C-alpha atoms as an extended CHARMM CRD file, in Angstrom:
* protein
*
       174  EXT
         1         1  ALA       CA            119.6070000000       97.2430000000      100.5110000000  PROA      1               0.0000000000
         2         2  PHE       CA            122.3630000000       94.9190000000       99.4060000000  PROA      2               0.0000000000
         3         3  PHE       CA            124.4430000000       93.0000000000      101.9480000000  PROA      3               0.0000000000
         4         4  ARG       CA            127.5000000000       91.0550000000      100.8440000000  PROA      4               0.0000000000
         5         5  GLY       CA            127.6620000000       88.3240000000      103.4280000000  PROA      5               0.0000000000
         6         6  VAL       CA            125.3650000000       86.4640000000      105.7870000000  PROA      6               0.0000000000
         7         7  ALA       CA            122.9220000000       88.3410000000      108.0290000000  PROA      7               0.0000000000
         8         8  GLY       CA            122.2220000000       87.3360000000      111.5950000000  PROA      8               0.0000000000
         9         9  GLU       CA            118.9870000000       86.2130000000      113.1820000000  PROA      9               0.0000000000
        10        10  ARG       CA            115.6850000000       87.8900000000      112.3870000000  PROA      10              0.0000000000
        11        11  PHE       CA            116.8090000000       89.4700000000      109.1170000000  PROA      11              0.0000000000
        12        12  ALA       CA            113.9560000000       91.4810000000      107.5450000000  PROA      12              0.0000000000
        13        13  VAL       CA            111.6510000000       91.0470000000      110.5530000000  PROA      13              0.0000000000
        14        14  ARG       CA            108.5730000000       93.2300000000      110.0750000000  PROA      14              0.0000000000
        15        15  LEU       CA            109.8660000000       94.3880000000      106.6990000000  PROA      15              0.0000000000
        16        16  SER       CA            107.0600000000       96.3930000000      105.1710000000  PROA      16              0.0000000000
        17        17  GLY       CA            108.1640000000       97.6890000000      101.8050000000  PROA      17              0.0000000000
        18        18  ALA       CA            111.8920000000       97.6880000000      101.1400000000  PROA      18              0.0000000000
        19        19  SER       CA            113.8350000000       95.3280000000       98.9040000000  PROA      19              0.0000000000
        20        20  ALA       CA            116.8510000000       93.5480000000      100.3640000000  PROA      20              0.0000000000
        21        21  VAL       CA            119.3840000000       91.0330000000       99.0860000000  PROA      21              0.0000000000
        22        22  VAL       CA            121.6160000000       89.0280000000      101.4080000000  PROA      22              0.0000000000
        23        23  GLU       CA            123.7920000000       85.9420000000      101.0000000000  PROA      23              0.0000000000
        24        24  GLY       CA            122.3200000000       83.9690000000      103.9090000000  PROA      24              0.0000000000
        25        25  THR       CA            120.3710000000       84.4700000000      107.1370000000  PROA      25              0.0000000000
        26        26  GLY       CA            120.2380000000       83.1940000000      110.6690000000  PROA      26              0.0000000000
        27        27  ASP       CA            117.0750000000       81.8710000000      112.3330000000  PROA      27              0.0000000000
        28        28  HSD       CA            113.6830000000       83.5830000000      111.9570000000  PROA      28              0.0000000000
        29        29  GLY       CA            114.3790000000       85.4310000000      108.6810000000  PROA      29              0.0000000000
        30        30  CYS       CA            111.4050000000       87.3760000000      107.2770000000  PROA      30              0.0000000000
        31        31  GLU       CA            109.4790000000       86.8510000000      110.5140000000  PROA      31              0.0000000000
        32        32  TYR       CA            106.2450000000       88.9190000000      110.5270000000  PROA      32              0.0000000000
        33        33  MET       CA            107.1490000000       90.4420000000      107.1540000000  PROA      33              0.0000000000
        34        34  THR       CA            104.2150000000       92.4480000000      105.7490000000  PROA      34              0.0000000000
        35        35  GLY       CA            105.5760000000       93.7640000000      102.4490000000  PROA      35              0.0000000000
        36        36  GLY       CA            108.6210000000       94.2460000000      100.2760000000  PROA      36              0.0000000000
        37        37  THR       CA            110.9710000000       91.7790000000       98.6460000000  PROA      37              0.0000000000
        38        38  VAL       CA            113.7920000000       89.7120000000      100.1090000000  PROA      38              0.0000000000
        39        39  VAL       CA            116.3190000000       87.6540000000       98.1400000000  PROA      39              0.0000000000
        40        40  VAL       CA            118.4980000000       85.1730000000      100.0180000000  PROA      40              0.0000000000
        41        41  LEU       CA            121.3830000000       83.8360000000       97.9340000000  PROA      41              0.0000000000
        42        42  GLY       CA            122.3070000000       81.1110000000      100.3870000000  PROA      42              0.0000000000
        43        43  LYS       CA            121.1610000000       79.1430000000      103.4130000000  PROA      43              0.0000000000
        44        44  THR       CA            118.6340000000       80.3160000000      105.9530000000  PROA      44              0.0000000000
        45        45  GLY       CA            118.3040000000       79.3760000000      109.5710000000  PROA      45              0.0000000000
        46        46  ARG       CA            115.2310000000       77.6650000000      110.9850000000  PROA      46              0.0000000000
        47        47  ASN       CA            111.7280000000       79.1500000000      111.2310000000  PROA      47              0.0000000000
        48        48  PHE       CA            112.0200000000       81.2920000000      108.0900000000  PROA      48              0.0000000000
        49        49  ALA       CA            108.8080000000       83.2230000000      107.2550000000  PROA      49              0.0000000000
        50        50  ALA       CA            107.0570000000       82.6530000000      110.6060000000  PROA      50              0.0000000000
        51        51  GLY       CA            104.0860000000       85.0210000000      110.6490000000  PROA      51              0.0000000000
        52        52  MET       CA            104.8720000000       86.3650000000      107.1610000000  PROA      52              0.0000000000
        53        53  SER       CA            101.6760000000       87.9040000000      105.7480000000  PROA      53              0.0000000000
        54        54  GLY       CA            102.8980000000       90.0580000000      102.8600000000  PROA      54              0.0000000000
        55        55  GLY       CA            105.6530000000       90.6480000000      100.3840000000  PROA      55              0.0000000000
        56        56  VAL       CA            107.6770000000       87.9210000000       98.7140000000  PROA      56              0.0000000000
        57        57  ALA       CA            110.9680000000       86.2220000000       99.4890000000  PROA      57              0.0000000000
        58        58  TYR       CA            113.1030000000       84.3080000000       97.0120000000  PROA      58              0.0000000000
        59        59  VAL       CA            115.5130000000       81.8060000000       98.5450000000  PROA      59              0.0000000000
        60        60  TYR       CA            118.3010000000       80.0480000000       96.6570000000  PROA      60              0.0000000000
        61        61  ASP       CA            117.7880000000       76.4360000000       97.7190000000  PROA      61              0.0000000000
        62        62  GLU       CA            120.9470000000       74.8880000000       96.3410000000  PROA      62              0.0000000000
        63        63  ASP       CA            120.6520000000       71.5730000000       98.2060000000  PROA      63              0.0000000000
        64        64  GLY       CA            116.8400000000       71.2600000000       98.2820000000  PROA      64              0.0000000000
        65        65  SER       CA            116.5730000000       71.4430000000      102.0800000000  PROA      65              0.0000000000
        66        66  PHE       CA            115.0180000000       74.8910000000      102.5280000000  PROA      66              0.0000000000
        67        67  ALA       CA            111.4590000000       73.5860000000      103.0840000000  PROA      67              0.0000000000
        68        68  SER       CA            112.5860000000       71.8930000000      106.3070000000  PROA      68              0.0000000000
        69        69  ARG       CA            113.7390000000       75.2720000000      107.6800000000  PROA      69              0.0000000000
        70        70  CYS       CA            110.6950000000       77.2660000000      106.5660000000  PROA      70              0.0000000000
        71        71  ASN       CA            107.5760000000       77.8130000000      108.6810000000  PROA      71              0.0000000000
        72        72  THR       CA            104.8430000000       77.1660000000      106.1170000000  PROA      72              0.0000000000
        73        73  SER       CA            101.8480000000       77.9240000000      108.3450000000  PROA      73              0.0000000000
        74        74  MET       CA            101.1960000000       81.2140000000      106.5010000000  PROA      74              0.0000000000
        75        75  VAL       CA            103.1560000000       80.7920000000      103.2500000000  PROA      75              0.0000000000
        76        76  ALA       CA            103.3280000000       78.6050000000      100.1880000000  PROA      76              0.0000000000
        77        77  LEU       CA            106.6020000000       77.5410000000       98.6100000000  PROA      77              0.0000000000
        78        78  GLU       CA            106.4640000000       77.8880000000       94.8410000000  PROA      78              0.0000000000
        79        79  LYS       CA            108.8880000000       77.4710000000       91.9770000000  PROA      79              0.0000000000
        80        80  VAL       CA            110.1840000000       80.5520000000       90.2030000000  PROA      80              0.0000000000
        81        81  SER       CA            108.7730000000       80.2880000000       86.7080000000  PROA      81              0.0000000000
        82        82  THR       CA            110.4980000000       81.6910000000       83.6670000000  PROA      82              0.0000000000
        83        83  GLN       CA            109.3180000000       85.0770000000       82.5060000000  PROA      83              0.0000000000
        84        84  ALA       CA            107.5910000000       83.4700000000       79.5110000000  PROA      84              0.0000000000
        85        85  GLU       CA            105.8180000000       80.8460000000       81.6760000000  PROA      85              0.0000000000
        86        86  GLN       CA            104.5070000000       83.4230000000       84.1090000000  PROA      86              0.0000000000
        87        87  ALA       CA            103.4390000000       85.8080000000       81.3450000000  PROA      87              0.0000000000
        88        88  ALA       CA            101.5170000000       83.0160000000       79.6140000000  PROA      88              0.0000000000
        89        89  ALA       CA             99.8200000000       81.9970000000       82.8710000000  PROA      89              0.0000000000
        90        90  GLY       CA             98.0750000000       85.2140000000       83.7600000000  PROA      90              0.0000000000
        91        91  ASP       CA             97.4150000000       88.9010000000       83.9650000000  PROA      91              0.0000000000
        92        92  ALA       CA            100.2910000000       91.1370000000       85.0630000000  PROA      92              0.0000000000
        93        93  ALA       CA             98.0010000000       92.9760000000       87.5100000000  PROA      93              0.0000000000
        94        94  GLY       CA             98.4060000000       90.0760000000       89.9300000000  PROA      94              0.0000000000
        95        95  TRP       CA            102.2080000000       90.0740000000       89.9200000000  PROA      95              0.0000000000
        96        96  HSD       CA            104.3440000000       91.2160000000       92.8510000000  PROA      96              0.0000000000
        97        97  LYS       CA            105.4880000000       94.7620000000       92.0700000000  PROA      97              0.0000000000
        98        98  GLY       CA            104.0590000000       94.3970000000       88.5450000000  PROA      98              0.0000000000
        99        99  GLN       CA            106.9220000000       92.1950000000       87.3500000000  PROA      99              0.0000000000
       100       100  THR       CA            107.3900000000       88.5230000000       86.6700000000  PROA      100             0.0000000000
       101       101  ASP       CA            109.2650000000       86.6560000000       89.3800000000  PROA      101             0.0000000000
       102       102  GLU       CA            112.2080000000       85.9820000000       87.0900000000  PROA      102             0.0000000000
       103       103  GLN       CA            112.4290000000       89.6150000000       86.0010000000  PROA      103             0.0000000000
       104       104  LEU       CA            112.3060000000       90.9770000000       89.5550000000  PROA      104             0.0000000000
       105       105  LEU       CA            114.6480000000       88.3440000000       90.9920000000  PROA      105             0.0000000000
       106       106  LYS       CA            117.2830000000       88.6430000000       88.2760000000  PROA      106             0.0000000000
       107       107  THR       CA            117.2470000000       92.4470000000       88.4420000000  PROA      107             0.0000000000
       108       108  LEU       CA            117.7910000000       92.4150000000       92.2110000000  PROA      108             0.0000000000
       109       109  ILE       CA            120.6510000000       89.9180000000       91.8970000000  PROA      109             0.0000000000
       110       110  GLU       CA            122.2490000000       92.0040000000       89.1180000000  PROA      110             0.0000000000
       111       111  GLN       CA            121.9990000000       95.1010000000       91.3120000000  PROA      111             0.0000000000
       112       112  HSD       CA            123.4570000000       93.1730000000       94.2540000000  PROA      112             0.0000000000
       113       113  ASN       CA            126.3870000000       92.1120000000       92.0840000000  PROA      113             0.0000000000
       114       114  GLU       CA            126.8870000000       95.6630000000       90.8190000000  PROA      114             0.0000000000
       115       115  TRP       CA            126.7670000000       97.3360000000       94.2500000000  PROA      115             0.0000000000
       116       116  THR       CA            128.6700000000       94.7290000000       96.2920000000  PROA      116             0.0000000000
       117       117  GLY       CA            130.8750000000       92.8250000000       93.8460000000  PROA      117             0.0000000000
       118       118  SER       CA            129.3690000000       89.6260000000       95.2360000000  PROA      118             0.0000000000
       119       119  LEU       CA            131.0410000000       86.4980000000       93.9160000000  PROA      119             0.0000000000
       120       120  ARG       CA            127.9270000000       84.5310000000       94.9260000000  PROA      120             0.0000000000
       121       121  ALA       CA            125.6870000000       86.7710000000       92.8140000000  PROA      121             0.0000000000
       122       122  ARG       CA            128.1130000000       86.6070000000       89.8720000000  PROA      122             0.0000000000
       123       123  ASP       CA            128.1560000000       82.7980000000       90.0060000000  PROA      123             0.0000000000
       124       124  ILE       CA            124.3430000000       82.6160000000       90.0500000000  PROA      124             0.0000000000
       125       125  LEU       CA            124.0500000000       85.0750000000       87.1600000000  PROA      125             0.0000000000
       126       126  ASP       CA            126.6750000000       83.2060000000       85.1180000000  PROA      126             0.0000000000
       127       127  ARG       CA            124.5930000000       80.0290000000       85.4760000000  PROA      127             0.0000000000
       128       128  TRP       CA            121.1880000000       81.7450000000       85.3650000000  PROA      128             0.0000000000
       129       129  ALA       CA            119.2490000000       79.1230000000       83.3720000000  PROA      129             0.0000000000
       130       130  GLU       CA            120.2080000000       76.4250000000       85.8830000000  PROA      130             0.0000000000
       131       131  ALA       CA            120.2870000000       78.6060000000       89.0100000000  PROA      131             0.0000000000
       132       132  ARG       CA            116.8040000000       80.1080000000       88.4920000000  PROA      132             0.0000000000
       133       133  GLY       CA            115.3400000000       76.6390000000       88.9400000000  PROA      133             0.0000000000
       134       134  LYS       CA            116.8750000000       76.3680000000       92.4180000000  PROA      134             0.0000000000
       135       135  PHE       CA            115.1110000000       79.4510000000       93.7620000000  PROA      135             0.0000000000
       136       136  VAL       CA            112.0170000000       79.0060000000       95.9050000000  PROA      136             0.0000000000
       137       137  LYS       CA            109.3760000000       81.7150000000       96.0390000000  PROA      137             0.0000000000
       138       138  VAL       CA            108.0200000000       82.1920000000       99.5690000000  PROA      138             0.0000000000
       139       139  PHE       CA            104.5330000000       83.5470000000       98.9390000000  PROA      139             0.0000000000
       140       140  PRO       CA            102.1890000000       84.4060000000      101.8380000000  PROA      140             0.0000000000
       141       141  HSD       CA             98.6610000000       83.0150000000      101.4380000000  PROA      141             0.0000000000
       142       142  GLU       CA             97.1120000000       86.3300000000      102.5030000000  PROA      142             0.0000000000
       143       143  TYR       CA             99.1710000000       88.3640000000      100.0330000000  PROA      143             0.0000000000
       144       144  LYS       CA             98.3410000000       85.9770000000       97.2010000000  PROA      144             0.0000000000
       145       145  ARG       CA             94.6350000000       86.2760000000       98.0550000000  PROA      145             0.0000000000
       146       146  ALA       CA             94.8960000000       90.0890000000       98.0400000000  PROA      146             0.0000000000
       147       147  LEU       CA             96.6100000000       90.0720000000       94.6240000000  PROA      147             0.0000000000
       148       148  GLU       CA             93.9460000000       87.7170000000       93.2490000000  PROA      148             0.0000000000
       149       149  GLU       CA             91.1520000000       89.9430000000       94.5970000000  PROA      149             0.0000000000
       150       150  ARG       CA             92.7590000000       93.0310000000       93.0720000000  PROA      150             0.0000000000
       151       151  LEU       CA             93.0540000000       91.2370000000       89.7420000000  PROA      151             0.0000000000
       152       152  ALA       CA             89.4220000000       90.0630000000       89.8650000000  PROA      152             0.0000000000
       153       153  LYS       CA             88.2690000000       93.6280000000       90.6250000000  PROA      153             0.0000000000
       154       154  ARG       CA             90.2350000000       95.0160000000       87.6700000000  PROA      154             0.0000000000
       155       155  GLN       CA             88.8450000000       92.3370000000       85.3680000000  PROA      155             0.0000000000
       156       156  SER       CA             85.2990000000       93.0320000000       86.5740000000  PROA      156             0.0000000000
       157       157  GLU       CA             85.7330000000       96.7710000000       86.0440000000  PROA      157             0.0000000000
       158       158  ALA       CA             87.1180000000       96.1370000000       82.5620000000  PROA      158             0.0000000000
       159       159  THR       CA             84.0970000000       93.9560000000       81.7110000000  PROA      159             0.0000000000
       160       160  ILE       CA             81.6810000000       96.6200000000       82.9940000000  PROA      160             0.0000000000
       161       161  ASN       CA             83.4950000000       99.3690000000       81.0770000000  PROA      161             0.0000000000
       162       162  LYS       CA             83.4990000000       97.2670000000       77.9150000000  PROA      162             0.0000000000
       163       163  ALA       CA             79.7500000000       96.6200000000       78.2260000000  PROA      163             0.0000000000
       164       164  ARG       CA             79.1100000000      100.3390000000       78.8890000000  PROA      164             0.0000000000
       165       165  ASP       CA             81.2320000000      101.3450000000       75.8940000000  PROA      165             0.0000000000
       166       166  SER       CA             79.4890000000       98.7990000000       73.6900000000  PROA      166             0.0000000000
       167       167  LYS       CA             76.0630000000      100.0570000000       74.7610000000  PROA      167             0.0000000000
       168       168  ALA       CA             77.1100000000      103.6820000000       74.1890000000  PROA      168             0.0000000000
       169       169  SER       CA             78.3930000000      102.7960000000       70.7120000000  PROA      169             0.0000000000
       170       170  ALA       CA             75.1160000000      101.0470000000       69.8600000000  PROA      170             0.0000000000
       171       171  VAL       CA             73.0560000000      104.0550000000       71.0150000000  PROA      171             0.0000000000
       172       172  GLY       CA             75.3070000000      106.4720000000       69.1270000000  PROA      172             0.0000000000
       173       173  ALA       CA             74.9920000000      104.4290000000       65.9200000000  PROA      173             0.0000000000
       174       174  LYS       CA             71.2090000000      104.8510000000       65.8310000000  PROA      174             0.0000000000
């Protein structure tokens, strides 16, 4: 969903799987969010992310004051790394929706611009190298833990399969 303009209070409350882009929110944005992706291209009200346990939100923090309006009891605020930085840092199995933050964020903003003609989105895209650095990733602790566990399980299974294949090759060679 793409909304040209500012949403009211409680935008994306209990969001569980959709993707949404908006140009600002009132108080309590992403409250009790359990999944999906939210991009906010402007200011938020107070108490953003209260009770947020899943999904990811990206907030354009132009003036550096977003942290004071975010409820960080269940979320971490992280920088949005470049695609190359995130790719170098780890396995793609642990990424939100299987994409790097930059890739997902930029695609959603491009779609927002295309569907709404948003001047805000166009300005951010025109200054992407600078603007990307002003986005904050709101990442729930519980969701991050779940992604890490899923990644560890996949790595463990890959190690077991590799050992099994190696043993089978050794037996077949005899």
